[in-house]
Amino acid sequence: SQKIEQNSEALNIQEGKTATLTCNYTNYSPAYLQWYRQDPGRGPVFLLLIRENEKEKRKERLKVTFDTTLKQSLFHITASQPADSATYLCALDKSDTGRRALTFGSGTRLQVQP
Amino acid sequence: DTGVSQNPRHKITKRGQNVTFRCDPISEHNRLYWYRQTLGQGPEFLTYFQNEAQLEKSRLLSDRFSAERPKGSFSTLEIQRTEQGDSAMYLCASSPGGARSGNTIYFGEGSWLTVV
């Protein structure tokens, strides 16, 4: 069965360091992958999208890589700030089934200590 | 505010009662989605509309759940005979194009349901 895995344990880092979050998937051939940020009690907010033919995407302090051979995406936040503390979700399309919905991982909570 | 609007934001209901949630998508977005999210989990897809047509329904959407988008604008999600397992946050999202095309999906703030 198709599966998306994100580290369920919270990631605690010091302000100014680079946070790296991992998204692994199995039994998928996604056309693209998206990363969202979610604050407690709020809806997810889109951050970045990377397509299967792209290796890397950047936006300000954010960087996403996509390795379709390893079936893995890495999400980096450089020069992290306490305001970056949130849960980060990865999401994939289901192009192999033709569905239009996104399938989300369970998210990784990031805590940036001042 | 021109984002996706959901109401009510919070609903507490007794088991067995019916509840209805409303979603107003971003104007001119013809695609509308409903997701459900429980604590510690990511959003789970429930259903998808393109304009007024409901094109996709998840297996999660039991017979007690019904969603409509009568004029291709706002949408309602009704849960009949609520059960405690229905307690979750119900998220609505919209997009100008299909998810498969890589368009950004914009989520609302969600409607929290607690069934007691």
PDB file of C-alpha atoms in Angstrom:
ATOM      1  CA  SER A   1       0.000   0.000   0.000  1.00  0.00           C
ATOM      2  CA  GLN A   2       1.061   3.590  -0.528  1.00  0.00           C
ATOM      3  CA  LYS A   3       2.706   5.189   2.460  1.00  0.00           C
ATOM      4  CA  ILE A   4       4.180   8.560   3.402  1.00  0.00           C
ATOM      5  CA  GLU A   5       6.464   8.766   6.411  1.00  0.00           C
ATOM      6  CA  GLN A   6       7.593  11.805   8.310  1.00  0.00           C
ATOM      7  CA  ASN A   7       9.500  11.686  11.557  1.00  0.00           C
ATOM      8  CA  SER A   8       6.827  11.721  14.237  1.00  0.00           C
ATOM      9  CA  GLU A   9       9.270  12.853  16.884  1.00  0.00           C
ATOM     10  CA  ALA A  10       9.616  16.580  17.362  1.00  0.00           C
ATOM     11  CA  LEU A  11      12.766  18.219  16.088  1.00  0.00           C
ATOM     12  CA  ASN A  12      14.355  20.632  18.554  1.00  0.00           C
ATOM     13  CA  ILE A  13      17.090  22.954  17.335  1.00  0.00           C
ATOM     14  CA  GLN A  14      18.784  26.157  18.390  1.00  0.00           C
ATOM     15  CA  GLU A  15      18.000  29.460  16.746  1.00  0.00           C
ATOM     16  CA  GLY A  16      20.295  30.165  13.825  1.00  0.00           C
ATOM     17  CA  LYS A  17      20.879  26.506  12.971  1.00  0.00           C
ATOM     18  CA  THR A  18      19.561  24.710   9.910  1.00  0.00           C
ATOM     19  CA  ALA A  19      16.527  22.483  10.416  1.00  0.00           C
ATOM     20  CA  THR A  20      16.227  19.449   8.140  1.00  0.00           C
ATOM     21  CA  LEU A  21      12.987  17.513   7.917  1.00  0.00           C
ATOM     22  CA  THR A  22      12.517  14.265   6.019  1.00  0.00           C
ATOM     23  CA  CYS A  23       9.636  12.891   3.984  1.00  0.00           C
ATOM     24  CA  ASN A  24       9.863   9.319   2.704  1.00  0.00           C
ATOM     25  CA  TYR A  25       7.301   7.567   0.570  1.00  0.00           C
ATOM     26  CA  THR A  26       6.728   4.076  -0.769  1.00  0.00           C
ATOM     27  CA  ASN A  27       4.680   2.664  -3.625  1.00  0.00           C
ATOM     28  CA  TYR A  28       4.199   6.084  -5.179  1.00  0.00           C
ATOM     29  CA  SER A  29       5.224   7.670  -8.418  1.00  0.00           C
ATOM     30  CA  PRO A  30       4.255  11.250  -7.622  1.00  0.00           C
ATOM     31  CA  ALA A  31       4.416  13.961 -10.219  1.00  0.00           C
ATOM     32  CA  TYR A  32       5.212  16.501  -7.519  1.00  0.00           C
ATOM     33  CA  LEU A  33       5.555  16.980  -3.804  1.00  0.00           C
ATOM     34  CA  GLN A  34       4.436  19.889  -1.657  1.00  0.00           C
ATOM     35  CA  TRP A  35       5.420  21.138   1.792  1.00  0.00           C
ATOM     36  CA  TYR A  36       2.986  22.896   4.114  1.00  0.00           C
ATOM     37  CA  ARG A  37       3.311  24.616   7.465  1.00  0.00           C
ATOM     38  CA  GLN A  38       0.627  24.186  10.106  1.00  0.00           C
ATOM     39  CA  ASP A  39       0.341  26.107  13.358  1.00  0.00           C
ATOM     40  CA  PRO A  40      -1.718  24.695  16.254  1.00  0.00           C
ATOM     41  CA  GLY A  41      -5.450  25.005  15.603  1.00  0.00           C
ATOM     42  CA  ARG A  42      -4.939  26.479  12.132  1.00  0.00           C
ATOM     43  CA  GLY A  43      -5.227  25.172   8.599  1.00  0.00           C
ATOM     44  CA  PRO A  44      -2.100  24.181   6.627  1.00  0.00           C
ATOM     45  CA  VAL A  45      -0.339  26.906   4.663  1.00  0.00           C
ATOM     46  CA  PHE A  46       1.435  26.098   1.394  1.00  0.00           C
ATOM     47  CA  LEU A  47       5.187  26.679   1.350  1.00  0.00           C
ATOM     48  CA  LEU A  48       6.852  25.028  -1.640  1.00  0.00           C
ATOM     49  CA  LEU A  49       6.151  22.669  -4.499  1.00  0.00           C
ATOM     50  CA  ILE A  50       8.784  20.598  -6.283  1.00  0.00           C
ATOM     51  CA  ARG A  51       8.158  18.534  -9.415  1.00  0.00           C
ATOM     52  CA  GLU A  52       9.530  15.084 -10.176  1.00  0.00           C
ATOM     53  CA  ASN A  53      11.971  16.457 -12.736  1.00  0.00           C
ATOM     54  CA  GLU A  54      13.381  19.016 -10.287  1.00  0.00           C
ATOM     55  CA  LYS A  55      16.163  18.171  -7.868  1.00  0.00           C
ATOM     56  CA  GLU A  56      16.004  21.261  -5.721  1.00  0.00           C
ATOM     57  CA  LYS A  57      13.780  24.279  -5.091  1.00  0.00           C
ATOM     58  CA  ARG A  58      14.515  27.350  -2.987  1.00  0.00           C
ATOM     59  CA  LYS A  59      12.430  30.129  -1.510  1.00  0.00           C
ATOM     60  CA  GLU A  60      14.099  32.616   0.798  1.00  0.00           C
ATOM     61  CA  ARG A  61      15.397  30.556   3.769  1.00  0.00           C
ATOM     62  CA  LEU A  62      13.640  27.393   2.596  1.00  0.00           C
ATOM     63  CA  LYS A  63      15.092  24.653   0.421  1.00  0.00           C
ATOM     64  CA  VAL A  64      13.463  21.437  -0.749  1.00  0.00           C
ATOM     65  CA  THR A  65      15.132  18.502  -2.467  1.00  0.00           C
ATOM     66  CA  PHE A  66      13.369  15.652  -4.225  1.00  0.00           C
ATOM     67  CA  ASP A  67      15.057  12.325  -4.937  1.00  0.00           C
ATOM     68  CA  THR A  68      12.692  10.071  -6.845  1.00  0.00           C
ATOM     69  CA  THR A  69      15.213   7.225  -6.764  1.00  0.00           C
ATOM     70  CA  LEU A  70      15.434   7.262  -2.969  1.00  0.00           C
ATOM     71  CA  LYS A  71      11.734   8.225  -2.779  1.00  0.00           C
ATOM     72  CA  GLN A  72      12.627  11.003  -0.390  1.00  0.00           C
ATOM     73  CA  SER A  73      12.272  14.736   0.021  1.00  0.00           C
ATOM     74  CA  LEU A  74      14.295  16.857   2.404  1.00  0.00           C
ATOM     75  CA  PHE A  75      13.023  20.205   3.666  1.00  0.00           C
ATOM     76  CA  HIS A  76      15.601  22.657   5.019  1.00  0.00           C
ATOM     77  CA  ILE A  77      15.112  25.891   6.942  1.00  0.00           C
ATOM     78  CA  THR A  78      18.338  27.832   7.211  1.00  0.00           C
ATOM     79  CA  ALA A  79      19.055  30.436   9.894  1.00  0.00           C
ATOM     80  CA  SER A  80      16.052  29.127  11.812  1.00  0.00           C
ATOM     81  CA  GLN A  81      14.048  31.429  14.067  1.00  0.00           C
ATOM     82  CA  PRO A  82      11.653  30.741  16.946  1.00  0.00           C
ATOM     83  CA  ALA A  83       8.861  31.918  14.620  1.00  0.00           C
ATOM     84  CA  ASP A  84       9.597  28.879  12.425  1.00  0.00           C
ATOM     85  CA  SER A  85       8.291  26.632  15.211  1.00  0.00           C
ATOM     86  CA  ALA A  86       5.343  24.737  13.741  1.00  0.00           C
ATOM     87  CA  THR A  87       4.368  21.377  12.260  1.00  0.00           C
ATOM     88  CA  TYR A  88       5.552  20.785   8.714  1.00  0.00           C
ATOM     89  CA  LEU A  89       3.596  18.476   6.434  1.00  0.00           C
ATOM     90  CA  CYS A  90       4.631  16.923   3.159  1.00  0.00           C
ATOM     91  CA  ALA A  91       1.994  16.029   0.601  1.00  0.00           C
ATOM     92  CA  LEU A  92       2.027  14.090  -2.646  1.00  0.00           C
ATOM     93  CA  ASP A  93      -0.378  13.796  -5.505  1.00  0.00           C
ATOM     94  CA  LYS A  94      -1.594  10.380  -6.526  1.00  0.00           C
ATOM     95  CA  SER A  95      -0.817  10.497 -10.201  1.00  0.00           C
ATOM     96  CA  ASP A  96      -0.653   6.711 -10.474  1.00  0.00           C
ATOM     97  CA  THR A  97      -4.325   6.491  -9.596  1.00  0.00           C
ATOM     98  CA  GLY A  98      -5.404   9.639 -11.348  1.00  0.00           C
ATOM     99  CA  ARG A  99      -6.823  11.159  -8.216  1.00  0.00           C
ATOM    100  CA  ARG A 100      -6.905  14.882  -7.746  1.00  0.00           C
ATOM    101  CA  ALA A 101      -6.471  14.835  -3.992  1.00  0.00           C
ATOM    102  CA  LEU A 102      -3.286  15.333  -2.063  1.00  0.00           C
ATOM    103  CA  THR A 103      -2.118  12.689   0.384  1.00  0.00           C
ATOM    104  CA  PHE A 104      -0.403  14.089   3.471  1.00  0.00           C
ATOM    105  CA  GLY A 105       2.149  12.723   5.851  1.00  0.00           C
ATOM    106  CA  SER A 106       1.475  13.026   9.573  1.00  0.00           C
ATOM    107  CA  GLY A 107       3.876  15.938   9.898  1.00  0.00           C
ATOM    108  CA  THR A 108       6.966  16.727  11.931  1.00  0.00           C
ATOM    109  CA  ARG A 109       6.843  19.296  14.703  1.00  0.00           C
ATOM    110  CA  LEU A 110       9.758  21.715  14.712  1.00  0.00           C
ATOM    111  CA  GLN A 111      10.684  23.638  17.844  1.00  0.00           C
ATOM    112  CA  VAL A 112      13.311  26.364  17.485  1.00  0.00           C
ATOM    113  CA  GLN A 113      14.795  27.404  20.813  1.00  0.00           C
ATOM    114  CA  PRO A 114      15.913  31.027  21.249  1.00  0.00           C
TER     115      PRO A 114
ATOM    116  CA  ASP B   1     -10.371  38.695   3.936  1.00  0.00           C
ATOM    117  CA  THR B   2     -10.333  36.853   0.609  1.00  0.00           C
ATOM    118  CA  GLY B   3      -9.175  33.482   1.898  1.00  0.00           C
ATOM    119  CA  VAL B   4     -11.162  30.290   2.347  1.00  0.00           C
ATOM    120  CA  SER B   5     -13.806  30.851   4.992  1.00  0.00           C
ATOM    121  CA  GLN B   6     -15.286  28.109   7.157  1.00  0.00           C
ATOM    122  CA  ASN B   7     -18.017  28.195   9.747  1.00  0.00           C
ATOM    123  CA  PRO B   8     -18.746  27.436  12.414  1.00  0.00           C
ATOM    124  CA  ARG B   9     -15.176  27.293  13.670  1.00  0.00           C
ATOM    125  CA  HIS B  10     -16.165  25.142  16.608  1.00  0.00           C
ATOM    126  CA  LYS B  11     -19.103  22.830  17.153  1.00  0.00           C
ATOM    127  CA  ILE B  12     -19.910  20.628  20.132  1.00  0.00           C
ATOM    128  CA  THR B  13     -22.748  18.213  19.565  1.00  0.00           C
ATOM    129  CA  LYS B  14     -24.288  15.229  21.240  1.00  0.00           C
ATOM    130  CA  ARG B  15     -23.872  11.828  19.707  1.00  0.00           C
ATOM    131  CA  GLY B  16     -26.632  11.096  17.252  1.00  0.00           C
ATOM    132  CA  GLN B  17     -27.231  14.712  16.258  1.00  0.00           C
ATOM    133  CA  ASN B  18     -26.670  16.075  12.762  1.00  0.00           C
ATOM    134  CA  VAL B  19     -24.162  18.825  12.040  1.00  0.00           C
ATOM    135  CA  THR B  20     -23.472  20.928   8.981  1.00  0.00           C
ATOM    136  CA  PHE B  21     -20.349  22.874   8.097  1.00  0.00           C
ATOM    137  CA  ARG B  22     -20.105  25.560   5.470  1.00  0.00           C
ATOM    138  CA  CYS B  23     -17.154  26.517   3.299  1.00  0.00           C
ATOM    139  CA  ASP B  24     -16.793  29.617   1.146  1.00  0.00           C
ATOM    140  CA  PRO B  25     -13.816  29.137  -1.181  1.00  0.00           C
ATOM    141  CA  ILE B  26     -11.660  31.824  -2.697  1.00  0.00           C
ATOM    142  CA  SER B  27     -13.725  33.460  -5.399  1.00  0.00           C
ATOM    143  CA  GLU B  28     -13.094  32.142  -8.910  1.00  0.00           C
ATOM    144  CA  HIS B  29     -11.574  28.930  -7.558  1.00  0.00           C
ATOM    145  CA  ASN B  30     -13.506  26.190  -9.289  1.00  0.00           C
ATOM    146  CA  ARG B  31     -11.966  23.337  -7.306  1.00  0.00           C
ATOM    147  CA  LEU B  32     -13.040  22.655  -3.728  1.00  0.00           C
ATOM    148  CA  TYR B  33     -11.856  19.956  -1.345  1.00  0.00           C
ATOM    149  CA  TRP B  34     -12.861  18.662   2.071  1.00  0.00           C
ATOM    150  CA  TYR B  35     -10.312  17.041   4.349  1.00  0.00           C
ATOM    151  CA  ARG B  36     -10.511  15.699   7.894  1.00  0.00           C
ATOM    152  CA  GLN B  37      -7.679  15.932  10.413  1.00  0.00           C
ATOM    153  CA  THR B  38      -7.316  14.345  13.831  1.00  0.00           C
ATOM    154  CA  LEU B  39      -4.689  15.187  16.433  1.00  0.00           C
ATOM    155  CA  GLY B  40      -1.193  14.131  15.441  1.00  0.00           C
ATOM    156  CA  GLN B  41      -2.207  13.182  11.919  1.00  0.00           C
ATOM    157  CA  GLY B  42      -2.062  14.898   8.582  1.00  0.00           C
ATOM    158  CA  PRO B  43      -5.212  15.911   6.712  1.00  0.00           C
ATOM    159  CA  GLU B  44      -7.098  13.027   5.103  1.00  0.00           C
ATOM    160  CA  PHE B  45      -8.940  13.586   1.855  1.00  0.00           C
ATOM    161  CA  LEU B  46     -12.729  13.276   1.964  1.00  0.00           C
ATOM    162  CA  THR B  47     -14.146  14.659  -1.257  1.00  0.00           C
ATOM    163  CA  TYR B  48     -13.508  16.941  -4.221  1.00  0.00           C
ATOM    164  CA  PHE B  49     -15.695  19.208  -6.353  1.00  0.00           C
ATOM    165  CA  GLN B  50     -15.041  20.793  -9.674  1.00  0.00           C
ATOM    166  CA  ASN B  51     -17.607  23.554  -9.891  1.00  0.00           C
ATOM    167  CA  GLU B  52     -20.849  21.922  -8.729  1.00  0.00           C
ATOM    168  CA  ALA B  53     -19.861  18.373  -9.682  1.00  0.00           C
ATOM    169  CA  GLN B  54     -18.629  16.049  -6.948  1.00  0.00           C
ATOM    170  CA  LEU B  55     -15.963  14.138  -8.828  1.00  0.00           C
ATOM    171  CA  GLU B  56     -14.247  12.195  -6.114  1.00  0.00           C
ATOM    172  CA  LYS B  57     -15.183  10.670  -2.772  1.00  0.00           C
ATOM    173  CA  SER B  58     -12.917   8.900  -0.317  1.00  0.00           C
ATOM    174  CA  ARG B  59     -13.770   5.589   1.293  1.00  0.00           C
ATOM    175  CA  LEU B  60     -13.666   7.611   4.534  1.00  0.00           C
ATOM    176  CA  LEU B  61     -16.866   9.333   3.471  1.00  0.00           C
ATOM    177  CA  SER B  62     -19.442   6.956   4.902  1.00  0.00           C
ATOM    178  CA  ASP B  63     -23.148   7.072   4.140  1.00  0.00           C
ATOM    179  CA  ARG B  64     -23.616   9.424   7.070  1.00  0.00           C
ATOM    180  CA  PHE B  65     -21.550  12.083   5.326  1.00  0.00           C
ATOM    181  CA  SER B  66     -22.844  14.170   2.464  1.00  0.00           C
ATOM    182  CA  ALA B  67     -21.293  17.146   0.733  1.00  0.00           C
ATOM    183  CA  GLU B  68     -22.823  19.552  -1.731  1.00  0.00           C
ATOM    184  CA  ARG B  69     -21.781  22.505  -3.788  1.00  0.00           C
ATOM    185  CA  PRO B  70     -25.089  23.524  -5.325  1.00  0.00           C
ATOM    186  CA  LYS B  71     -24.068  26.510  -7.412  1.00  0.00           C
ATOM    187  CA  GLY B  72     -20.396  25.856  -7.746  1.00  0.00           C
ATOM    188  CA  SER B  73     -19.565  28.434  -5.098  1.00  0.00           C
ATOM    189  CA  PHE B  74     -19.946  27.623  -1.387  1.00  0.00           C
ATOM    190  CA  SER B  75     -20.071  24.041  -0.144  1.00  0.00           C
ATOM    191  CA  THR B  76     -21.658  22.275   2.815  1.00  0.00           C
ATOM    192  CA  LEU B  77     -20.566  19.118   4.584  1.00  0.00           C
ATOM    193  CA  GLU B  78     -23.255  17.398   6.628  1.00  0.00           C
ATOM    194  CA  ILE B  79     -22.683  14.603   9.089  1.00  0.00           C
ATOM    195  CA  GLN B  80     -25.778  12.701  10.153  1.00  0.00           C
ATOM    196  CA  ARG B  81     -26.141  10.707  13.358  1.00  0.00           C
ATOM    197  CA  THR B  82     -22.751  11.834  14.619  1.00  0.00           C
ATOM    198  CA  GLU B  83     -20.508   9.384  16.431  1.00  0.00           C
ATOM    199  CA  GLN B  84     -17.637  10.104  18.798  1.00  0.00           C
ATOM    200  CA  GLY B  85     -15.218   8.946  16.118  1.00  0.00           C
ATOM    201  CA  ASP B  86     -16.341  11.871  13.979  1.00  0.00           C
ATOM    202  CA  SER B  87     -14.595  14.285  16.356  1.00  0.00           C
ATOM    203  CA  ALA B  88     -11.946  15.988  14.252  1.00  0.00           C
ATOM    204  CA  MET B  89     -11.101  19.187  12.436  1.00  0.00           C
ATOM    205  CA  TYR B  90     -12.819  19.441   9.069  1.00  0.00           C
ATOM    206  CA  LEU B  91     -10.781  21.419   6.602  1.00  0.00           C
ATOM    207  CA  CYS B  92     -11.988  22.967   3.390  1.00  0.00           C
ATOM    208  CA  ALA B  93      -9.586  23.969   0.635  1.00  0.00           C
ATOM    209  CA  SER B  94      -9.855  25.460  -2.813  1.00  0.00           C
ATOM    210  CA  SER B  95      -7.657  25.846  -5.865  1.00  0.00           C
ATOM    211  CA  PRO B  96      -7.901  27.486  -9.259  1.00  0.00           C
ATOM    212  CA  GLY B  97      -6.904  24.235 -10.923  1.00  0.00           C
ATOM    213  CA  GLY B  98      -6.530  20.573 -10.152  1.00  0.00           C
ATOM    214  CA  ALA B  99      -4.116  19.261  -7.521  1.00  0.00           C
ATOM    215  CA  ARG B 100      -2.509  17.091 -10.151  1.00  0.00           C
ATOM    216  CA  SER B 101      -1.580  20.165 -12.113  1.00  0.00           C
ATOM    217  CA  GLY B 102       0.518  21.285  -9.202  1.00  0.00           C
ATOM    218  CA  ASN B 103      -1.616  24.262  -8.292  1.00  0.00           C
ATOM    219  CA  THR B 104      -1.432  25.487  -4.760  1.00  0.00           C
ATOM    220  CA  ILE B 105      -4.304  24.440  -2.546  1.00  0.00           C
ATOM    221  CA  TYR B 106      -5.469  27.074  -0.113  1.00  0.00           C
ATOM    222  CA  PHE B 107      -6.877  25.807   3.156  1.00  0.00           C
ATOM    223  CA  GLY B 108      -9.374  27.421   5.460  1.00  0.00           C
ATOM    224  CA  GLU B 109      -8.879  27.551   9.210  1.00  0.00           C
ATOM    225  CA  GLY B 110     -11.004  24.479   9.749  1.00  0.00           C
ATOM    226  CA  SER B 111     -14.132  23.610  11.683  1.00  0.00           C
ATOM    227  CA  TRP B 112     -13.578  21.727  14.907  1.00  0.00           C
ATOM    228  CA  LEU B 113     -16.168  19.105  15.750  1.00  0.00           C
ATOM    229  CA  THR B 114     -16.456  17.543  19.187  1.00  0.00           C
ATOM    230  CA  VAL B 115     -19.024  14.801  19.627  1.00  0.00           C
ATOM    231  CA  VAL B 116     -19.904  14.120  23.268  1.00  0.00           C
TER     232      VAL B 116
END
